[in-house]
Amino acid sequence: MSSVHVGPPPRALPSGLPSGRRPVPPGGHPFRWAAVALAALLALGLLSLLVGTGSSSPARAWEFLTGDPAARADAQLRLAVMDVRLPRTFAGALVGICLGTAGCLLQAATRNPLAETGLLGVNAGAAFAVVLGLTFFGANSSTSLLVWALLGGITASAVVLLMASSGRTSGSPLRLVLAGSALGATFHGLTSYVLLGTQSTFDTYRYWTIGSLAGVKAAALLPLLPLIAVGLATAFACARPLSALGLGDDSARSLGHHPGRVRLVVAGAVSLLAGCAVAIAGPIAFLGLLAPYAARVVAGARMAAQLLLSALIAANVMIFADILARIVIRPWETPVSVLLAFVGGPLLIWIARSSRLSTAGASA
């Protein structure tokens, strides 16, 4: 005789659990979208090499890339493609990957779909360090400014982590946000104080703080690659704990995770990634906020897929915006951050008014 189940129906596993089958989002399998985003990134990278800085036409740049002997012998064309456009394209991809991944991590860790990397004081710390380097240490080259920005961003984040990790509520989302906001406001005040008496510093700082990929050198990017690799490895290692945190702190503890420690590790990864991005291109707004939202719409509750898609989407947007920045008002150039803000502002308003906002935040 077959047994009869008399209790309540068995509960289905929540989609945010780190194990078990998850439903495929309505838009299709997220890794298919990742393949599409990767193909788009390669296409945009090629377009970035063909257009932009220099007087050479896209046809001549294509001939150079395909190995035409006459084009290869053109020193000016080689300079434009290999020494200007190639490092700039690579830098744009790196900045996008860093900001997209960092924004996705921070939004998942704080369960706030409007969180972005500036919450940890990275931008404010980098800006203050750049002003100190310009004013007191003679940092005039792009490489020296990159080093100062990186040190300032990472130092500010380290101080925020120390502040957030003290006390009985160490590592809580509210504590991280409050510590980052307080330190960011302090650095903004100190930066303004130093700038008041130094006109030459203000002129250079004003150019840096706009946010641009112009003048990026390949030699300045290479030392950042190990830091970016560590940040990305840490980010994807946190995918499973962050999926558990999406169910709530109590559920995460029952699954063997420590929410406070997870958030502190995530904040460390965000510090590395955002610090490198700010060091390369200066403060870039909106990208680390919008790319994770788009990734959640496609990937659903799959945290690893969210991280991958957010990085690829942000890299695509960054390179596309940089291409537009070179050609919108030729022969001059528009700072890429201006274009991103022009598009990102209305999108942010739309996201804030969207009925899916709370759902997207909960699934992070």
mmCIF file of C-alpha atoms in Angstrom:
data_model
loop_
_atom_site.group_PDB
_atom_site.id
_atom_site.type_symbol
_atom_site.label_atom_id
_atom_site.label_comp_id
_atom_site.label_asym_id
_atom_site.label_seq_id
_atom_site.Cartn_x
_atom_site.Cartn_y
_atom_site.Cartn_z
ATOM 1 C CA MET A 1 0.000 0.000 0.000
ATOM 2 C CA SER A 2 1.451 3.366 -0.994
ATOM 3 C CA SER A 3 2.138 5.917 1.727
ATOM 4 C CA VAL A 4 0.168 9.150 1.828
ATOM 5 C CA HIS A 5 1.859 12.492 2.552
ATOM 6 C CA VAL A 6 -0.184 14.316 5.199
ATOM 7 C CA GLY A 7 2.131 17.210 6.048
ATOM 8 C CA PRO A 8 2.510 20.535 4.291
ATOM 9 C CA PRO A 9 3.858 20.420 0.735
ATOM 10 C CA PRO A 10 7.656 20.387 0.519
ATOM 11 C CA ARG A 11 9.219 23.814 0.105
ATOM 12 C CA ALA A 12 11.023 24.567 -3.102
ATOM 13 C CA LEU A 13 14.599 25.706 -2.805
ATOM 14 C CA PRO A 14 14.848 29.506 -3.090
ATOM 15 C CA SER A 15 16.582 30.631 -6.243
ATOM 16 C CA GLY A 16 19.251 32.455 -4.247
ATOM 17 C CA LEU A 17 20.596 29.337 -2.556
ATOM 18 C CA PRO A 18 24.168 28.509 -3.496
ATOM 19 C CA SER A 19 23.208 24.936 -4.421
ATOM 20 C CA GLY A 20 20.420 23.286 -6.377
ATOM 21 C CA ARG A 21 18.846 24.041 -9.732
ATOM 22 C CA ARG A 22 17.817 27.610 -10.423
ATOM 23 C CA PRO A 23 15.188 28.709 -12.902
ATOM 24 C CA VAL A 24 16.462 30.199 -16.128
ATOM 25 C CA PRO A 25 15.538 33.900 -16.360
ATOM 26 C CA PRO A 26 12.891 34.902 -18.922
ATOM 27 C CA GLY A 27 15.548 36.500 -21.154
ATOM 28 C CA GLY A 28 17.342 33.171 -21.700
ATOM 29 C CA HIS A 29 20.377 31.505 -20.202
ATOM 30 C CA PRO A 30 22.646 34.220 -18.735
ATOM 31 C CA PHE A 31 25.856 32.692 -20.079
ATOM 32 C CA ARG A 32 24.488 32.972 -23.607
ATOM 33 C CA TRP A 33 24.074 36.666 -22.963
ATOM 34 C CA ALA A 34 27.636 36.695 -21.642
ATOM 35 C CA ALA A 35 28.825 35.229 -24.963
ATOM 36 C CA VAL A 36 26.898 37.934 -26.822
ATOM 37 C CA ALA A 37 28.402 40.629 -24.577
ATOM 38 C CA LEU A 38 31.902 39.227 -25.144
ATOM 39 C CA ALA A 39 31.393 39.249 -28.925
ATOM 40 C CA ALA A 40 30.152 42.844 -28.714
ATOM 41 C CA LEU A 41 33.209 43.770 -26.629
ATOM 42 C CA LEU A 42 35.557 42.364 -29.266
ATOM 43 C CA ALA A 43 33.693 44.225 -32.014
ATOM 44 C CA LEU A 44 33.804 47.500 -30.085
ATOM 45 C CA GLY A 45 37.492 46.959 -29.341
ATOM 46 C CA LEU A 46 38.178 46.633 -33.061
ATOM 47 C CA LEU A 47 36.098 49.741 -33.797
ATOM 48 C CA SER A 48 38.061 51.607 -31.127
ATOM 49 C CA LEU A 49 41.284 50.794 -32.981
ATOM 50 C CA LEU A 50 39.843 52.035 -36.277
ATOM 51 C CA VAL A 51 38.485 55.436 -35.253
ATOM 52 C CA GLY A 52 39.440 58.273 -32.991
ATOM 53 C CA THR A 53 42.720 59.928 -32.190
ATOM 54 C CA GLY A 54 44.814 60.940 -35.190
ATOM 55 C CA SER A 55 44.058 61.993 -38.739
ATOM 56 C CA SER A 56 44.214 58.502 -40.254
ATOM 57 C CA SER A 57 41.024 57.104 -41.749
ATOM 58 C CA PRO A 58 39.402 53.870 -40.535
ATOM 59 C CA ALA A 59 40.319 52.275 -43.874
ATOM 60 C CA ARG A 60 44.009 53.025 -43.334
ATOM 61 C CA ALA A 61 43.830 51.718 -39.772
ATOM 62 C CA TRP A 62 42.210 48.519 -41.072
ATOM 63 C CA GLU A 63 45.009 48.103 -43.608
ATOM 64 C CA PHE A 64 47.524 48.477 -40.793
ATOM 65 C CA LEU A 65 45.775 45.848 -38.662
ATOM 66 C CA THR A 66 45.561 43.405 -41.582
ATOM 67 C CA GLY A 67 49.292 43.716 -42.301
ATOM 68 C CA ASP A 68 49.403 45.921 -45.404
ATOM 69 C CA PRO A 69 53.124 46.734 -45.993
ATOM 70 C CA ALA A 70 52.528 50.382 -46.933
ATOM 71 C CA ALA A 71 50.351 50.975 -43.886
ATOM 72 C CA ARG A 72 52.843 49.207 -41.610
ATOM 73 C CA ALA A 73 55.571 51.531 -42.856
ATOM 74 C CA ASP A 74 53.572 54.646 -41.892
ATOM 75 C CA ALA A 75 55.098 55.798 -38.593
ATOM 76 C CA GLN A 76 52.276 58.218 -37.834
ATOM 77 C CA LEU A 77 49.660 55.518 -38.378
ATOM 78 C CA ARG A 78 51.574 53.094 -36.171
ATOM 79 C CA LEU A 79 51.742 55.729 -33.433
ATOM 80 C CA ALA A 80 47.985 56.373 -33.625
ATOM 81 C CA VAL A 81 46.936 52.719 -33.602
ATOM 82 C CA MET A 82 49.519 50.995 -31.421
ATOM 83 C CA ASP A 83 50.658 53.698 -29.003
ATOM 84 C CA VAL A 84 47.427 55.672 -28.535
ATOM 85 C CA ARG A 85 44.316 53.703 -29.477
ATOM 86 C CA LEU A 86 45.379 50.220 -28.340
ATOM 87 C CA PRO A 87 46.339 51.202 -24.743
ATOM 88 C CA ARG A 88 43.250 53.388 -24.546
ATOM 89 C CA THR A 89 40.980 50.540 -25.656
ATOM 90 C CA PHE A 90 42.597 48.155 -23.182
ATOM 91 C CA ALA A 91 42.268 50.746 -20.419
ATOM 92 C CA GLY A 92 38.587 51.275 -21.223
ATOM 93 C CA ALA A 93 37.916 47.546 -20.971
ATOM 94 C CA LEU A 94 39.800 47.332 -17.663
ATOM 95 C CA VAL A 95 37.951 50.297 -16.165
ATOM 96 C CA GLY A 96 34.604 48.881 -17.226
ATOM 97 C CA ILE A 97 35.379 45.413 -15.873
ATOM 98 C CA CYS A 98 36.583 46.851 -12.570
ATOM 99 C CA LEU A 99 33.628 49.183 -12.045
ATOM 100 C CA GLY A 100 31.029 46.674 -13.226
ATOM 101 C CA THR A 101 32.345 43.950 -10.929
ATOM 102 C CA ALA A 102 32.825 46.293 -7.974
ATOM 103 C CA GLY A 103 29.328 47.735 -8.309
ATOM 104 C CA CYS A 104 27.769 44.286 -8.529
ATOM 105 C CA LEU A 105 29.664 43.152 -5.416
ATOM 106 C CA LEU A 106 28.689 46.211 -3.410
ATOM 107 C CA GLN A 107 25.018 46.082 -4.356
ATOM 108 C CA ALA A 108 24.826 42.394 -3.471
ATOM 109 C CA ALA A 109 26.678 42.794 -0.165
ATOM 110 C CA THR A 110 24.557 45.738 0.995
ATOM 111 C CA ARG A 111 21.336 44.490 -0.647
ATOM 112 C CA ASN A 112 20.939 48.020 -2.028
ATOM 113 C CA PRO A 113 20.361 48.215 -5.808
ATOM 114 C CA LEU A 114 21.434 51.880 -5.819
ATOM 115 C CA ALA A 115 24.808 51.345 -4.131
ATOM 116 C CA GLU A 116 27.955 52.323 -6.028
ATOM 117 C CA THR A 117 31.692 52.376 -5.406
ATOM 118 C CA GLY A 118 31.792 55.935 -4.103
ATOM 119 C CA LEU A 119 30.119 54.670 -0.907
ATOM 120 C CA LEU A 120 33.445 53.269 0.315
ATOM 121 C CA GLY A 121 35.234 56.602 -0.078
ATOM 122 C CA VAL A 122 37.383 55.391 -2.988
ATOM 123 C CA ASN A 123 36.765 58.419 -5.220
ATOM 124 C CA ALA A 124 37.168 60.942 -2.420
ATOM 125 C CA GLY A 125 40.338 59.280 -1.124
ATOM 126 C CA ALA A 126 41.855 59.143 -4.608
ATOM 127 C CA ALA A 127 41.019 62.802 -5.235
ATOM 128 C CA PHE A 128 42.606 63.901 -1.962
ATOM 129 C CA ALA A 129 45.756 61.872 -2.667
ATOM 130 C CA VAL A 130 46.047 63.391 -6.160
ATOM 131 C CA VAL A 131 45.793 66.889 -4.712
ATOM 132 C CA LEU A 132 48.493 66.068 -2.128
ATOM 133 C CA GLY A 133 50.746 64.664 -4.826
ATOM 134 C CA LEU A 134 50.270 67.710 -7.051
ATOM 135 C CA THR A 135 50.709 70.263 -4.283
ATOM 136 C CA PHE A 136 53.486 68.901 -2.096
ATOM 137 C CA PHE A 137 55.318 66.187 -4.072
ATOM 138 C CA GLY A 138 55.466 67.529 -7.621
ATOM 139 C CA ALA A 139 53.418 64.758 -9.205
ATOM 140 C CA ASN A 140 52.914 66.103 -12.728
ATOM 141 C CA SER A 141 53.028 63.053 -14.998
ATOM 142 C CA SER A 142 50.069 60.791 -15.723
ATOM 143 C CA THR A 143 51.936 57.824 -14.231
ATOM 144 C CA SER A 144 52.609 59.602 -10.931
ATOM 145 C CA LEU A 145 48.988 60.746 -10.717
ATOM 146 C CA LEU A 146 47.898 57.162 -11.311
ATOM 147 C CA VAL A 147 50.054 55.961 -8.414
ATOM 148 C CA TRP A 148 48.755 58.662 -6.071
ATOM 149 C CA ALA A 149 45.149 57.984 -7.018
ATOM 150 C CA LEU A 150 45.573 54.254 -6.447
ATOM 151 C CA LEU A 151 47.211 54.740 -3.056
ATOM 152 C CA GLY A 152 44.560 57.246 -1.986
ATOM 153 C CA GLY A 153 41.650 55.067 -3.041
ATOM 154 C CA ILE A 154 42.966 51.938 -1.364
ATOM 155 C CA THR A 155 43.954 53.831 1.807
ATOM 156 C CA ALA A 156 40.506 55.408 2.105
ATOM 157 C CA SER A 157 38.847 52.025 1.701
ATOM 158 C CA ALA A 158 41.167 50.477 4.282
ATOM 159 C CA VAL A 159 40.193 53.162 6.806
ATOM 160 C CA VAL A 160 36.513 52.563 6.041
ATOM 161 C CA LEU A 161 36.994 48.829 6.603
ATOM 162 C CA LEU A 162 38.700 49.458 9.955
ATOM 163 C CA MET A 163 35.869 51.741 11.025
ATOM 164 C CA ALA A 164 33.200 49.288 9.873
ATOM 165 C CA SER A 165 34.849 46.236 11.449
ATOM 166 C CA SER A 166 34.925 47.664 14.978
ATOM 167 C CA GLY A 167 32.130 47.119 17.469
ATOM 168 C CA ARG A 168 29.494 44.433 17.857
ATOM 169 C CA THR A 169 27.847 45.161 14.488
ATOM 170 C CA SER A 170 31.051 44.787 12.492
ATOM 171 C CA GLY A 171 30.650 44.436 8.749
ATOM 172 C CA SER A 172 26.972 45.425 8.644
ATOM 173 C CA PRO A 173 25.780 47.175 5.451
ATOM 174 C CA LEU A 174 24.658 50.278 7.333
ATOM 175 C CA ARG A 175 27.994 50.563 9.126
ATOM 176 C CA LEU A 176 29.934 50.295 5.854
ATOM 177 C CA VAL A 177 27.801 52.974 4.185
ATOM 178 C CA LEU A 178 27.967 55.354 7.143
ATOM 179 C CA ALA A 179 31.738 54.955 7.511
ATOM 180 C CA GLY A 180 32.271 55.501 3.784
ATOM 181 C CA SER A 181 30.011 58.549 3.669
ATOM 182 C CA ALA A 182 31.660 60.129 6.699
ATOM 183 C CA LEU A 183 35.192 59.570 5.425
ATOM 184 C CA GLY A 184 34.238 60.716 1.922
ATOM 185 C CA ALA A 185 32.852 63.981 3.273
ATOM 186 C CA THR A 186 36.032 64.495 5.309
ATOM 187 C CA PHE A 187 38.247 63.952 2.271
ATOM 188 C CA HIS A 188 36.113 66.301 0.165
ATOM 189 C CA GLY A 189 36.557 69.025 2.766
ATOM 190 C CA LEU A 190 40.326 68.486 2.985
ATOM 191 C CA THR A 191 40.618 68.484 -0.796
ATOM 192 C CA SER A 192 38.776 71.803 -1.056
ATOM 193 C CA TYR A 193 40.965 73.302 1.675
ATOM 194 C CA VAL A 194 44.209 72.380 -0.110
ATOM 195 C CA LEU A 195 42.913 73.582 -3.485
ATOM 196 C CA LEU A 196 41.956 77.037 -2.195
ATOM 197 C CA GLY A 197 45.540 78.309 -2.134
ATOM 198 C CA THR A 198 47.011 76.550 -5.182
ATOM 199 C CA GLN A 199 45.720 77.678 -8.577
ATOM 200 C CA SER A 200 48.129 75.495 -10.584
ATOM 201 C CA THR A 201 47.105 72.424 -8.626
ATOM 202 C CA PHE A 202 43.462 73.234 -9.191
ATOM 203 C CA ASP A 203 43.934 73.393 -12.982
ATOM 204 C CA THR A 204 45.543 69.946 -13.135
ATOM 205 C CA TYR A 205 43.138 68.477 -10.624
ATOM 206 C CA ARG A 206 40.159 69.838 -12.561
ATOM 207 C CA TYR A 207 41.328 67.977 -15.659
ATOM 208 C CA TRP A 208 41.899 64.729 -13.720
ATOM 209 C CA THR A 209 38.596 64.795 -11.864
ATOM 210 C CA ILE A 210 36.563 65.104 -15.094
ATOM 211 C CA GLY A 211 37.318 61.462 -15.907
ATOM 212 C CA SER A 212 38.893 60.532 -19.233
ATOM 213 C CA LEU A 213 40.954 57.848 -20.956
ATOM 214 C CA ALA A 214 43.004 60.355 -22.956
ATOM 215 C CA GLY A 215 46.757 59.973 -22.532
ATOM 216 C CA VAL A 216 46.675 56.494 -20.956
ATOM 217 C CA LYS A 217 50.029 54.720 -21.394
ATOM 218 C CA ALA A 218 50.499 50.975 -21.620
ATOM 219 C CA ALA A 219 53.440 51.098 -19.202
ATOM 220 C CA ALA A 220 51.211 52.628 -16.533
ATOM 221 C CA LEU A 221 48.614 49.854 -16.881
ATOM 222 C CA LEU A 222 50.902 46.854 -16.453
ATOM 223 C CA PRO A 223 51.595 47.312 -12.688
ATOM 224 C CA LEU A 224 47.830 47.402 -12.053
ATOM 225 C CA LEU A 225 47.106 44.040 -13.692
ATOM 226 C CA PRO A 226 48.083 41.896 -10.642
ATOM 227 C CA LEU A 227 45.877 44.035 -8.378
ATOM 228 C CA ILE A 228 42.955 43.762 -10.786
ATOM 229 C CA ALA A 229 43.479 39.993 -11.049
ATOM 230 C CA VAL A 230 43.402 39.648 -7.253
ATOM 231 C CA GLY A 231 40.247 41.762 -7.045
ATOM 232 C CA LEU A 232 38.462 39.741 -9.728
ATOM 233 C CA ALA A 233 39.496 36.399 -8.216
ATOM 234 C CA THR A 234 38.210 37.523 -4.820
ATOM 235 C CA ALA A 235 34.977 38.752 -6.386
ATOM 236 C CA PHE A 236 34.133 35.423 -8.021
ATOM 237 C CA ALA A 237 35.208 33.517 -4.901
ATOM 238 C CA CYS A 238 32.547 35.513 -3.028
ATOM 239 C CA ALA A 239 29.759 34.538 -5.442
ATOM 240 C CA ARG A 240 28.452 31.631 -3.344
ATOM 241 C CA PRO A 241 28.518 33.484 0.023
ATOM 242 C CA LEU A 242 26.813 36.477 -1.589
ATOM 243 C CA SER A 243 24.073 34.218 -2.946
ATOM 244 C CA ALA A 244 23.490 33.053 0.615
ATOM 245 C CA LEU A 245 23.466 36.652 1.880
ATOM 246 C CA GLY A 246 20.688 37.371 -0.593
ATOM 247 C CA LEU A 247 18.414 35.200 1.556
ATOM 248 C CA GLY A 248 19.130 37.274 4.672
ATOM 249 C CA ASP A 249 21.834 37.181 7.310
ATOM 250 C CA ASP A 250 20.110 34.533 9.429
ATOM 251 C CA SER A 251 19.732 32.178 6.475
ATOM 252 C CA ALA A 252 23.347 32.799 5.480
ATOM 253 C CA ARG A 253 24.526 31.851 8.980
ATOM 254 C CA SER A 254 22.464 28.679 8.882
ATOM 255 C CA LEU A 255 24.287 27.776 5.657
ATOM 256 C CA GLY A 256 27.660 28.220 7.333
ATOM 257 C CA HIS A 257 28.592 31.744 6.206
ATOM 258 C CA HIS A 258 29.607 34.706 8.350
ATOM 259 C CA PRO A 259 27.873 37.801 6.891
ATOM 260 C CA GLY A 260 30.192 40.335 8.526
ATOM 261 C CA ARG A 261 33.335 38.651 7.253
ATOM 262 C CA VAL A 262 31.864 38.194 3.794
ATOM 263 C CA ARG A 263 31.052 41.900 3.551
ATOM 264 C CA LEU A 264 34.531 42.898 4.711
ATOM 265 C CA VAL A 265 36.158 40.633 2.104
ATOM 266 C CA VAL A 266 33.812 42.055 -0.535
ATOM 267 C CA ALA A 267 34.695 45.594 0.535
ATOM 268 C CA GLY A 268 38.370 44.727 0.147
ATOM 269 C CA ALA A 269 37.800 43.463 -3.397
ATOM 270 C CA VAL A 270 35.724 46.552 -4.211
ATOM 271 C CA SER A 271 38.546 48.738 -2.897
ATOM 272 C CA LEU A 272 41.112 47.112 -5.186
ATOM 273 C CA LEU A 273 38.917 47.184 -8.280
ATOM 274 C CA ALA A 274 37.506 50.680 -7.803
ATOM 275 C CA GLY A 275 40.907 52.037 -6.790
ATOM 276 C CA CYS A 276 42.481 50.724 -10.000
ATOM 277 C CA ALA A 277 39.619 52.122 -12.106
ATOM 278 C CA VAL A 278 39.882 55.573 -10.533
ATOM 279 C CA ALA A 279 43.661 55.508 -10.923
ATOM 280 C CA ILE A 280 43.357 54.799 -14.669
ATOM 281 C CA ALA A 281 40.518 57.107 -15.693
ATOM 282 C CA GLY A 282 39.637 59.332 -12.756
ATOM 283 C CA PRO A 283 36.169 59.312 -11.154
ATOM 284 C CA ILE A 284 33.621 57.665 -13.470
ATOM 285 C CA ALA A 285 30.026 57.983 -12.302
ATOM 286 C CA PHE A 286 26.969 55.783 -12.947
ATOM 287 C CA LEU A 287 28.772 52.878 -14.652
ATOM 288 C CA GLY A 288 29.175 50.834 -11.464
ATOM 289 C CA LEU A 289 25.536 51.455 -10.633
ATOM 290 C CA LEU A 290 23.813 50.790 -13.952
ATOM 291 C CA ALA A 291 25.724 47.734 -15.221
ATOM 292 C CA PRO A 292 24.840 45.521 -12.199
ATOM 293 C CA TYR A 293 21.176 46.432 -12.561
ATOM 294 C CA ALA A 294 21.176 45.362 -16.217
ATOM 295 C CA ALA A 295 23.031 42.165 -15.269
ATOM 296 C CA ARG A 296 20.428 41.284 -12.623
ATOM 297 C CA VAL A 297 17.621 41.694 -15.132
ATOM 298 C CA VAL A 298 19.278 39.121 -17.394
ATOM 299 C CA ALA A 299 20.930 36.766 -14.881
ATOM 300 C CA GLY A 300 18.280 36.660 -12.172
ATOM 301 C CA ALA A 301 19.629 35.394 -8.853
ATOM 302 C CA ARG A 302 22.753 33.680 -10.249
ATOM 303 C CA MET A 303 25.529 35.626 -8.531
ATOM 304 C CA ALA A 304 28.422 34.354 -10.659
ATOM 305 C CA ALA A 305 26.480 35.165 -13.817
ATOM 306 C CA GLN A 306 25.646 38.607 -12.420
ATOM 307 C CA LEU A 307 29.325 39.350 -11.831
ATOM 308 C CA LEU A 308 30.361 38.159 -15.285
ATOM 309 C CA LEU A 309 27.590 40.002 -17.108
ATOM 310 C CA SER A 310 28.050 43.183 -15.099
ATOM 311 C CA ALA A 311 31.767 43.257 -15.944
ATOM 312 C CA LEU A 312 31.143 42.677 -19.660
ATOM 313 C CA ILE A 313 28.253 45.149 -19.889
ATOM 314 C CA ALA A 314 30.272 47.869 -18.162
ATOM 315 C CA ALA A 315 33.286 47.220 -20.411
ATOM 316 C CA ASN A 316 31.076 47.508 -23.507
ATOM 317 C CA VAL A 317 29.504 50.738 -22.298
ATOM 318 C CA MET A 318 32.884 52.210 -21.352
ATOM 319 C CA ILE A 319 34.504 51.514 -24.723
ATOM 320 C CA PHE A 320 31.420 52.682 -26.645
ATOM 321 C CA ALA A 321 31.298 55.911 -24.630
ATOM 322 C CA ASP A 322 35.010 56.472 -25.220
ATOM 323 C CA ILE A 323 34.559 56.023 -28.978
ATOM 324 C CA LEU A 324 31.788 58.622 -28.920
ATOM 325 C CA ALA A 325 33.962 60.900 -26.792
ATOM 326 C CA ARG A 326 36.542 61.020 -29.598
ATOM 327 C CA ILE A 327 34.161 61.824 -32.453
ATOM 328 C CA VAL A 328 31.228 63.834 -31.029
ATOM 329 C CA ILE A 329 32.974 67.221 -31.256
ATOM 330 C CA ARG A 330 35.996 66.415 -33.421
ATOM 331 C CA PRO A 331 38.756 67.557 -33.559
ATOM 332 C CA TRP A 332 38.306 68.127 -29.822
ATOM 333 C CA GLU A 333 37.399 65.435 -27.337
ATOM 334 C CA THR A 334 34.560 65.077 -24.841
ATOM 335 C CA PRO A 335 35.450 63.569 -21.436
ATOM 336 C CA VAL A 336 33.979 60.090 -21.293
ATOM 337 C CA SER A 337 32.497 60.730 -17.851
ATOM 338 C CA VAL A 338 30.387 63.553 -19.299
ATOM 339 C CA LEU A 339 28.808 61.201 -21.834
ATOM 340 C CA LEU A 340 28.190 58.555 -19.181
ATOM 341 C CA ALA A 341 26.579 61.116 -16.884
ATOM 342 C CA PHE A 342 24.429 62.438 -19.732
ATOM 343 C CA VAL A 343 23.039 58.947 -20.339
ATOM 344 C CA GLY A 344 23.265 57.663 -16.768
ATOM 345 C CA GLY A 345 21.247 60.437 -15.132
ATOM 346 C CA PRO A 346 17.965 59.724 -16.955
ATOM 347 C CA LEU A 347 18.521 55.971 -16.640
ATOM 348 C CA LEU A 348 19.022 56.307 -12.898
ATOM 349 C CA ILE A 349 15.747 58.222 -12.586
ATOM 350 C CA TRP A 350 13.983 55.517 -14.602
ATOM 351 C CA ILE A 351 15.468 52.753 -12.431
ATOM 352 C CA ALA A 352 14.489 54.555 -9.226
ATOM 353 C CA ARG A 353 10.898 54.827 -10.482
ATOM 354 C CA SER A 354 10.776 51.285 -11.811
ATOM 355 C CA SER A 355 8.420 48.830 -10.143
ATOM 356 C CA ARG A 356 11.134 46.157 -10.503
ATOM 357 C CA LEU A 357 13.593 48.022 -8.296
ATOM 358 C CA SER A 358 12.755 46.237 -5.078
ATOM 359 C CA THR A 359 12.717 42.882 -6.840
ATOM 360 C CA ALA A 360 16.124 43.519 -8.361
ATOM 361 C CA GLY A 361 17.543 44.508 -5.043
ATOM 362 C CA ALA A 362 16.181 41.463 -3.320
ATOM 363 C CA SER A 363 17.636 39.103 -5.846
ATOM 364 C CA ALA A 364 21.107 40.500 -5.600
#
